[in-house]
PDB file of C-alpha atoms in Angstrom:
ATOM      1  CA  UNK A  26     149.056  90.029 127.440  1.00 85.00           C
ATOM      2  CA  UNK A  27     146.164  88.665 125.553  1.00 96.00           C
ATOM      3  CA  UNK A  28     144.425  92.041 125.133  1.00 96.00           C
ATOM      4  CA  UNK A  29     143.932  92.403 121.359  1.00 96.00           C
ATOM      5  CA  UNK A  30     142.715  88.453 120.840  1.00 97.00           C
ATOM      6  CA  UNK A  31     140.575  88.865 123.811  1.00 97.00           C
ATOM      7  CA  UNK A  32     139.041  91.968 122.291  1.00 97.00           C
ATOM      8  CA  UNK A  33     138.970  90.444 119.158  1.00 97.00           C
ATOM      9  CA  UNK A  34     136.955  87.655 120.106  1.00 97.00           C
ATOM     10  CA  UNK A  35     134.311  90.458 122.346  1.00 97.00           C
ATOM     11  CA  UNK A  36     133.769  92.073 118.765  1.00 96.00           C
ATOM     12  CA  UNK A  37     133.059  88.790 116.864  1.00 96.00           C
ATOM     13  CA  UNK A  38     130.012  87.933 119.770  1.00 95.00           C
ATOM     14  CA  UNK A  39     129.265  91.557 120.442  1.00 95.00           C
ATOM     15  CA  UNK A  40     129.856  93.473 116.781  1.00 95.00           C
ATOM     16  CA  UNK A  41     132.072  96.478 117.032  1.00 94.00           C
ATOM     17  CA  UNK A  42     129.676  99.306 117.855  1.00 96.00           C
ATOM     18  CA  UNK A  43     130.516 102.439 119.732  1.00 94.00           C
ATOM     19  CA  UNK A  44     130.479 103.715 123.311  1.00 97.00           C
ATOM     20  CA  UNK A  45     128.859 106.550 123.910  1.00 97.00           C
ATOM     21  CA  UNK A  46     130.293 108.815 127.358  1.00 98.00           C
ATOM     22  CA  UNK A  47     127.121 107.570 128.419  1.00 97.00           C
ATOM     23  CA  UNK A  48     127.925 103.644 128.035  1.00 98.00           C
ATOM     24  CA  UNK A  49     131.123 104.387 129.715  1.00 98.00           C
ATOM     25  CA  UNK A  50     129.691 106.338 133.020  1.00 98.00           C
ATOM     26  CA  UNK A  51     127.111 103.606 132.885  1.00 97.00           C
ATOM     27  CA  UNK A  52     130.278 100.722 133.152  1.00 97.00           C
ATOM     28  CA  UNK A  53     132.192 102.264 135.209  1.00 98.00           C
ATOM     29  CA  UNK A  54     129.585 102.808 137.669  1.00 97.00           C
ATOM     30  CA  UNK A  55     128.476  98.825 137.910  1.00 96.00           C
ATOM     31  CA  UNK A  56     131.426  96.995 136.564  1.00 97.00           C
ATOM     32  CA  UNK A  57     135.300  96.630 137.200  1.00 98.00           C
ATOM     33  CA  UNK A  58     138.049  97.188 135.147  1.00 98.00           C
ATOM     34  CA  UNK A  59     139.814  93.634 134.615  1.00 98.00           C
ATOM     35  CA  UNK A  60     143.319  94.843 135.706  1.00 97.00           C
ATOM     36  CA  UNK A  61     142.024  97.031 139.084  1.00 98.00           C
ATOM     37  CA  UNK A  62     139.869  93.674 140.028  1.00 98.00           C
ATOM     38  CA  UNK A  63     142.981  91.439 139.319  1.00 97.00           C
ATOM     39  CA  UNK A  64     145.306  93.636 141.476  1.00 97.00           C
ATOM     40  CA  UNK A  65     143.019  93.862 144.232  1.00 97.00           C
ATOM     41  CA  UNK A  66     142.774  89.766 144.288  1.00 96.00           C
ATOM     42  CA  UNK A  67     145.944  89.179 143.765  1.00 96.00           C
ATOM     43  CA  UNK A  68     145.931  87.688 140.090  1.00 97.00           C
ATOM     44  CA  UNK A  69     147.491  87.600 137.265  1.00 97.00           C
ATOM     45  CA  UNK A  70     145.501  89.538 134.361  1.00 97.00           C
ATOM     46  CA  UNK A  71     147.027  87.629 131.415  1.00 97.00           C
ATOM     47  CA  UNK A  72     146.205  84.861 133.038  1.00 97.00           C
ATOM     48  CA  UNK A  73     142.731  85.039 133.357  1.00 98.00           C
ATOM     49  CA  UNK A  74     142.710  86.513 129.837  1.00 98.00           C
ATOM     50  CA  UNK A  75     143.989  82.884 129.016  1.00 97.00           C
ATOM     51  CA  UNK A  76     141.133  81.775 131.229  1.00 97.00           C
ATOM     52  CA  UNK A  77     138.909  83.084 129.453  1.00 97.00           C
ATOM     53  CA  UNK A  78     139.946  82.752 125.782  1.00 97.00           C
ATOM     54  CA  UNK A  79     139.942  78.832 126.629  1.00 97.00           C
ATOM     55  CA  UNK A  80     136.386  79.333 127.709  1.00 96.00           C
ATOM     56  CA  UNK A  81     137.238  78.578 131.361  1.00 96.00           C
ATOM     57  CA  UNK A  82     135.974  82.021 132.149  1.00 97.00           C
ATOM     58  CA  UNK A  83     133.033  84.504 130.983  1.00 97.00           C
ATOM     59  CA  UNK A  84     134.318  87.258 128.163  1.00 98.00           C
ATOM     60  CA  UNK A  85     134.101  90.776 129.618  1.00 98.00           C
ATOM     61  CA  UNK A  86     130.910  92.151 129.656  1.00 97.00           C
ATOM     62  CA  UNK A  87     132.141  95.591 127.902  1.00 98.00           C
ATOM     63  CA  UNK A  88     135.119  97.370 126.542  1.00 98.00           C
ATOM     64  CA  UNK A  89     134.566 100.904 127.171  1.00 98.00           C
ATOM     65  CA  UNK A  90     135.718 103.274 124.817  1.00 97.00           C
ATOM     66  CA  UNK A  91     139.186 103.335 126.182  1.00 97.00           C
ATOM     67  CA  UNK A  92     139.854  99.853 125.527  1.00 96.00           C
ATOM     68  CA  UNK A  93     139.355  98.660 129.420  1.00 98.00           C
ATOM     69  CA  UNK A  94     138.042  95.168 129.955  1.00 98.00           C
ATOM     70  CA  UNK A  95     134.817  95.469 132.064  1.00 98.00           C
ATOM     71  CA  UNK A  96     134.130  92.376 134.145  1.00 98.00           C
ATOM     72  CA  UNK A  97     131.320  91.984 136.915  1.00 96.00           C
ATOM     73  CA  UNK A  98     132.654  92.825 140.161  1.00 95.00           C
ATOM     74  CA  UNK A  99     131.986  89.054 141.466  1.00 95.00           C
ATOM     75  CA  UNK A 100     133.594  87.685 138.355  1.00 96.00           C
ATOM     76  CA  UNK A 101     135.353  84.994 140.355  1.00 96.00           C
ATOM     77  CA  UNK A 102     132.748  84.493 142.612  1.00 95.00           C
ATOM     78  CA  UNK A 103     131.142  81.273 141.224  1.00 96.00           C
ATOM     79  CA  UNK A 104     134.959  79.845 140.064  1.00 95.00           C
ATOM     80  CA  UNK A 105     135.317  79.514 143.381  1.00 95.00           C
ATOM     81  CA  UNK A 106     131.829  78.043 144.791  1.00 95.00           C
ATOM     82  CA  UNK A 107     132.813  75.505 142.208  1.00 96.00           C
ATOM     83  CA  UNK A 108     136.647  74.962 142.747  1.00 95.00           C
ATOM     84  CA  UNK A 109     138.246  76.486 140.689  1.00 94.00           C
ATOM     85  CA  UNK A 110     137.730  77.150 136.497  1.00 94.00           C
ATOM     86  CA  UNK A 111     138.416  73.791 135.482  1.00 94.00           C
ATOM     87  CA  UNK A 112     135.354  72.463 137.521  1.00 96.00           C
ATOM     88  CA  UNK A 113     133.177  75.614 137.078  1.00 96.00           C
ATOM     89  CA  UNK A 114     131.929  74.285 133.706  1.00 96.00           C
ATOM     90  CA  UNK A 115     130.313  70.829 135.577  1.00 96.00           C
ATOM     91  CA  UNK A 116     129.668  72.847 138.506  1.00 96.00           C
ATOM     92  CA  UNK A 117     127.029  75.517 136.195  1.00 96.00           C
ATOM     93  CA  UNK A 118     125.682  72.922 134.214  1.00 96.00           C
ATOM     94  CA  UNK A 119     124.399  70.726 136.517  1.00 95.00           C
ATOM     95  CA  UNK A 120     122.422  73.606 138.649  1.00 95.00           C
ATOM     96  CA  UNK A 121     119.461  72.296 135.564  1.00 94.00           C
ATOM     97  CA  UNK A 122     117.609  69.490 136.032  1.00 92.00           C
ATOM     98  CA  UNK A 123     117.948  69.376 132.115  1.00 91.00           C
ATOM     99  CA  UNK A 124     121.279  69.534 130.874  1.00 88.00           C
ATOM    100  CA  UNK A 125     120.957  70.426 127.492  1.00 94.00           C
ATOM    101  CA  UNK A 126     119.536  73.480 128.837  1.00 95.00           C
ATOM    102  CA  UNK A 127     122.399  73.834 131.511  1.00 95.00           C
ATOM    103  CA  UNK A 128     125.261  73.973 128.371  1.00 95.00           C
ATOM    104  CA  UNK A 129     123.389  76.153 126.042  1.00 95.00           C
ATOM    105  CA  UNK A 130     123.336  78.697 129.193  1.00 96.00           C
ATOM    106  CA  UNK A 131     126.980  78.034 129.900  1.00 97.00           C
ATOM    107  CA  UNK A 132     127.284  78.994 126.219  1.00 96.00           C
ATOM    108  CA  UNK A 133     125.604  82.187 127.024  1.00 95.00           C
ATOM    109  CA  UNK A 134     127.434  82.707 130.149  1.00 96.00           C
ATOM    110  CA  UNK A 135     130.852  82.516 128.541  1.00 96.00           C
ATOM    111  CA  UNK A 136     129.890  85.250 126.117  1.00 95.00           C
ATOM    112  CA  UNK A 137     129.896  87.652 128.906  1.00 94.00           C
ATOM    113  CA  UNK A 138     126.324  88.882 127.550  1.00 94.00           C
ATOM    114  CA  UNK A 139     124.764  88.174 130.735  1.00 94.00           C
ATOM    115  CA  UNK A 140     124.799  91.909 131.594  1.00 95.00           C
ATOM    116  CA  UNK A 141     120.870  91.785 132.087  1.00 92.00           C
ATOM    117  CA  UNK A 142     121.590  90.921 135.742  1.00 95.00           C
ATOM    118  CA  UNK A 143     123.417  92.256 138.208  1.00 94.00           C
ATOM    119  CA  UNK A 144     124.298  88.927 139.982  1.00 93.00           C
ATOM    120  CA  UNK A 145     125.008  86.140 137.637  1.00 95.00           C
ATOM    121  CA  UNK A 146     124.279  82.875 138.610  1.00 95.00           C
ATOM    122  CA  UNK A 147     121.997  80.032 138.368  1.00 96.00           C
ATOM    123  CA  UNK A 148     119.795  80.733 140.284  1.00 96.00           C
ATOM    124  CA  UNK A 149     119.205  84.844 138.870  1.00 96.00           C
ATOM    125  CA  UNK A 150     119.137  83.259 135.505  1.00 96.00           C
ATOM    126  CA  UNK A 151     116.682  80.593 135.905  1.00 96.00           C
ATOM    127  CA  UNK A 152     114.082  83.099 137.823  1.00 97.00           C
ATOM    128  CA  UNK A 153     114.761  85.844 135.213  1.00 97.00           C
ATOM    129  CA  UNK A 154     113.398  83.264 132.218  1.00 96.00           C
ATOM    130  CA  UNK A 155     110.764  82.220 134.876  1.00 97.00           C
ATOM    131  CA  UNK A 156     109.673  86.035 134.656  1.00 98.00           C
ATOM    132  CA  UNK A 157     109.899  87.516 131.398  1.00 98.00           C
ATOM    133  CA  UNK A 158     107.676  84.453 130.526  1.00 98.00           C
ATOM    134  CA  UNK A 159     105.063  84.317 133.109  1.00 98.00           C
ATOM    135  CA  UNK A 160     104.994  88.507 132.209  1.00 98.00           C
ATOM    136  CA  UNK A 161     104.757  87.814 128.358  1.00 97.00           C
ATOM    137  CA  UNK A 162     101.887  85.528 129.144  1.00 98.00           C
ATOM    138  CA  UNK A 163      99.958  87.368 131.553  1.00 98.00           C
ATOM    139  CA  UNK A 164      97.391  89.467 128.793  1.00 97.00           C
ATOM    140  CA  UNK A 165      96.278  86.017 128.045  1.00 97.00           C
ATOM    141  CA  UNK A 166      95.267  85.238 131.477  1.00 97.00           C
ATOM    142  CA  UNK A 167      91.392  84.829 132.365  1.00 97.00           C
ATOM    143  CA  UNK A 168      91.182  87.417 134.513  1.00 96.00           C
ATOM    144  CA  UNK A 169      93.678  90.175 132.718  1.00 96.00           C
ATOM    145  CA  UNK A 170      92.660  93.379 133.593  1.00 94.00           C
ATOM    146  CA  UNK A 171      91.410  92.508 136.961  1.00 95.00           C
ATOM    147  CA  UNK A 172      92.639  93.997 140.401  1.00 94.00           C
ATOM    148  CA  UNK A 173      93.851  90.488 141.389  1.00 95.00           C
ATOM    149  CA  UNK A 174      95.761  90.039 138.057  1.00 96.00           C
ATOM    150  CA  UNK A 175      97.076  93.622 138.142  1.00 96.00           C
ATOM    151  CA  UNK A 176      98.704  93.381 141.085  1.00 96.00           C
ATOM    152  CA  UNK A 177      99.991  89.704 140.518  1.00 97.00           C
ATOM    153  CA  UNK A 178     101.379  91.241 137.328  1.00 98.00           C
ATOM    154  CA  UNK A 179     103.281  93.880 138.830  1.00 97.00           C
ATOM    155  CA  UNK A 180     104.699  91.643 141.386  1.00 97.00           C
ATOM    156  CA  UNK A 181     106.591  89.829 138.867  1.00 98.00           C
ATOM    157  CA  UNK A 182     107.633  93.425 137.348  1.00 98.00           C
ATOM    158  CA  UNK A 183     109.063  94.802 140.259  1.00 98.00           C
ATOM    159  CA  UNK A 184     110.525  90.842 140.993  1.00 98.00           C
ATOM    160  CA  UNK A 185     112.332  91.664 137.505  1.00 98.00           C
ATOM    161  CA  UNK A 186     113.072  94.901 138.481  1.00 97.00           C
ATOM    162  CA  UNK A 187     115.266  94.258 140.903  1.00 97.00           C
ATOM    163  CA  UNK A 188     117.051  91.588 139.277  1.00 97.00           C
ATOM    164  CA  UNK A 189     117.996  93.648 136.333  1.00 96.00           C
ATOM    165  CA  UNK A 190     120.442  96.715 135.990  1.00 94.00           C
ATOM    166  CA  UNK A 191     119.049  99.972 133.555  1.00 93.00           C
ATOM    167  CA  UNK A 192     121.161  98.495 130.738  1.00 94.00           C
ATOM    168  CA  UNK A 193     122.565 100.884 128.012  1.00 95.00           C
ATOM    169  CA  UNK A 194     122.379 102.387 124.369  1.00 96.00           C
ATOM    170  CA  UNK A 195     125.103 100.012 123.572  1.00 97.00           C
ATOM    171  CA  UNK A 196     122.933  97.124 124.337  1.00 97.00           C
ATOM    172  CA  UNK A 197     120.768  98.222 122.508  1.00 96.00           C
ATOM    173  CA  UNK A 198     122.816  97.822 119.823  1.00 96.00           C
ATOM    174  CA  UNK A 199     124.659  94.866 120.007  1.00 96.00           C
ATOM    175  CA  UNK A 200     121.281  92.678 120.920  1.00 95.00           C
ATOM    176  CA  UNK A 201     119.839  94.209 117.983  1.00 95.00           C
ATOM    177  CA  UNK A 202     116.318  95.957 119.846  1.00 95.00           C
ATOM    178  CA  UNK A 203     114.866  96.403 123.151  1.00 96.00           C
ATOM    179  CA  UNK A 204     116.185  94.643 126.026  1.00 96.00           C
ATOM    180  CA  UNK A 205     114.214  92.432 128.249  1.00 95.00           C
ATOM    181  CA  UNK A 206     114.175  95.232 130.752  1.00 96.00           C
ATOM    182  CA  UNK A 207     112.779  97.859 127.983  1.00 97.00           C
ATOM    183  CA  UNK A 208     109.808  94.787 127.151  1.00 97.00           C
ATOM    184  CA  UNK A 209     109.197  93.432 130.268  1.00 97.00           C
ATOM    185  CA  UNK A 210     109.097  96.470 132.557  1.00 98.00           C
ATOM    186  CA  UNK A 211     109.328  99.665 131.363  1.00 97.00           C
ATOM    187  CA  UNK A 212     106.567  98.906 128.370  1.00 98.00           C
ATOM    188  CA  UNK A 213     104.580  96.602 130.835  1.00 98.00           C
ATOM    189  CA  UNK A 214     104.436  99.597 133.568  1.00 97.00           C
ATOM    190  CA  UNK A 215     103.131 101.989 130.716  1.00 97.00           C
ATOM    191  CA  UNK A 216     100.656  99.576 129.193  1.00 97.00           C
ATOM    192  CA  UNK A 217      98.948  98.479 132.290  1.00 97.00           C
ATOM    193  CA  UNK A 218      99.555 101.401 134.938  1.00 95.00           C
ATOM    194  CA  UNK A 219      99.682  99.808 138.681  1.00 90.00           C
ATOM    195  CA  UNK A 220      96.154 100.252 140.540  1.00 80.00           C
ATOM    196  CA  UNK A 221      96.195 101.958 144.127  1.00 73.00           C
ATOM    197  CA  UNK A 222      94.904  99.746 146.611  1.00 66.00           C
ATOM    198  CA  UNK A 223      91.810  99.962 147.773  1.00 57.00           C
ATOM    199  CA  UNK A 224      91.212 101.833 151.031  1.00 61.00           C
ATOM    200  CA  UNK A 225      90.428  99.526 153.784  1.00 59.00           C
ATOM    201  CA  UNK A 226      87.167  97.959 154.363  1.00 57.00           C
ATOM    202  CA  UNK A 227      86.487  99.701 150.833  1.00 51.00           C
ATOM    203  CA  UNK A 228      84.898  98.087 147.484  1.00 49.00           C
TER     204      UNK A 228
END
């Protein structure tokens, strides 16, 4: 129940571009199939569909090639920090001091897009905007290029790093170019190659 307007409504956000066998291993691996992760809890997949078509919920963050609803494995995770999905909408917006910029990321959240981290919440979200900017502005620092700034630099790469899943071609596609991941780490990494420490006592 609710399967072709949810879908409908992935491919207005998302486009309708094509899975690759790749995409799908890649989803399979990291996310859940909305009806397996509904049986296991105990819930009612039409009715989250619901949920989410009245933007109570995120969209999935896929549709594999198959048609399967991919949804983060802790999709009802923060529903219930909050209280349930009526409440989860004052419950997100509120974790920014500004909130104008709390509902334009609830926006975001509800699109299901937020596949650039493998735990979404507040918290990830904030410190992953924190990053990719404090990385973007790093060349103009006054000490770029120096051993201190190198390895401050790839602090905040591997920080990123581990906030952020490989993504795939597919996102590629439907964000239109490289991913944060592709700009803030894998190009960063080959632009300014991480120094070996210096041996102890060494200059």
């Amino acid at each position: 129940m609710y399967e072709s307007e949810l879908a409908a409504r992935f491919r207005r956000i998302n486009g309708d571009h094509p899975m690759t066998p790749a995409d799908d291993a890649y989803v399979s691996a990291r996310f859940a199939v909305l009806e397996d992760l509904c049986a296991a809890q105990g819930r009612d997949p039409g009715a989250v569909r619901l949920t989410m078509l009245s933007g109570l919920l995120p969209l999935p963050g896929y549709l594999r090639s198959d048609g399967a609803e991919m949804v983060p494995r802790d999709l009802f995770a923060l529903t219930e920090e909050a209280g349930g999905p009526e409440r989860l909408e004052e419950w997100f917006t509120g974790q920014w001091p500004d909130r104008e910029t709390g509902r334009r990321e609830w926006e975001a959240y509800l699109s299901g897009q937020y596949v650039c981290l493998h735990s979404v919440r507040p918290a990830t979200i904030r410190r992953k905007e924190e990053l990719t900017a404090a990385i973007g502005a790093a060349p103009a620092e006054p000490d770029a290029g120096s051993d201190a700034w190198s390895a401050r630099l790839h602090a905040l790469v591997d920080e990123l790093d581990a906030l952020e899943p490989a993504f795939t071609g597919y996102d590629r596609l439907r964000f239109g170019g490289p991913t944060s991941r592709d700009l803030c780490v894998d190009a960063v990494r080959a632009r300014y190659p991480r120094r070996a420490p210096l041996p102890a006592g060494g200059r």
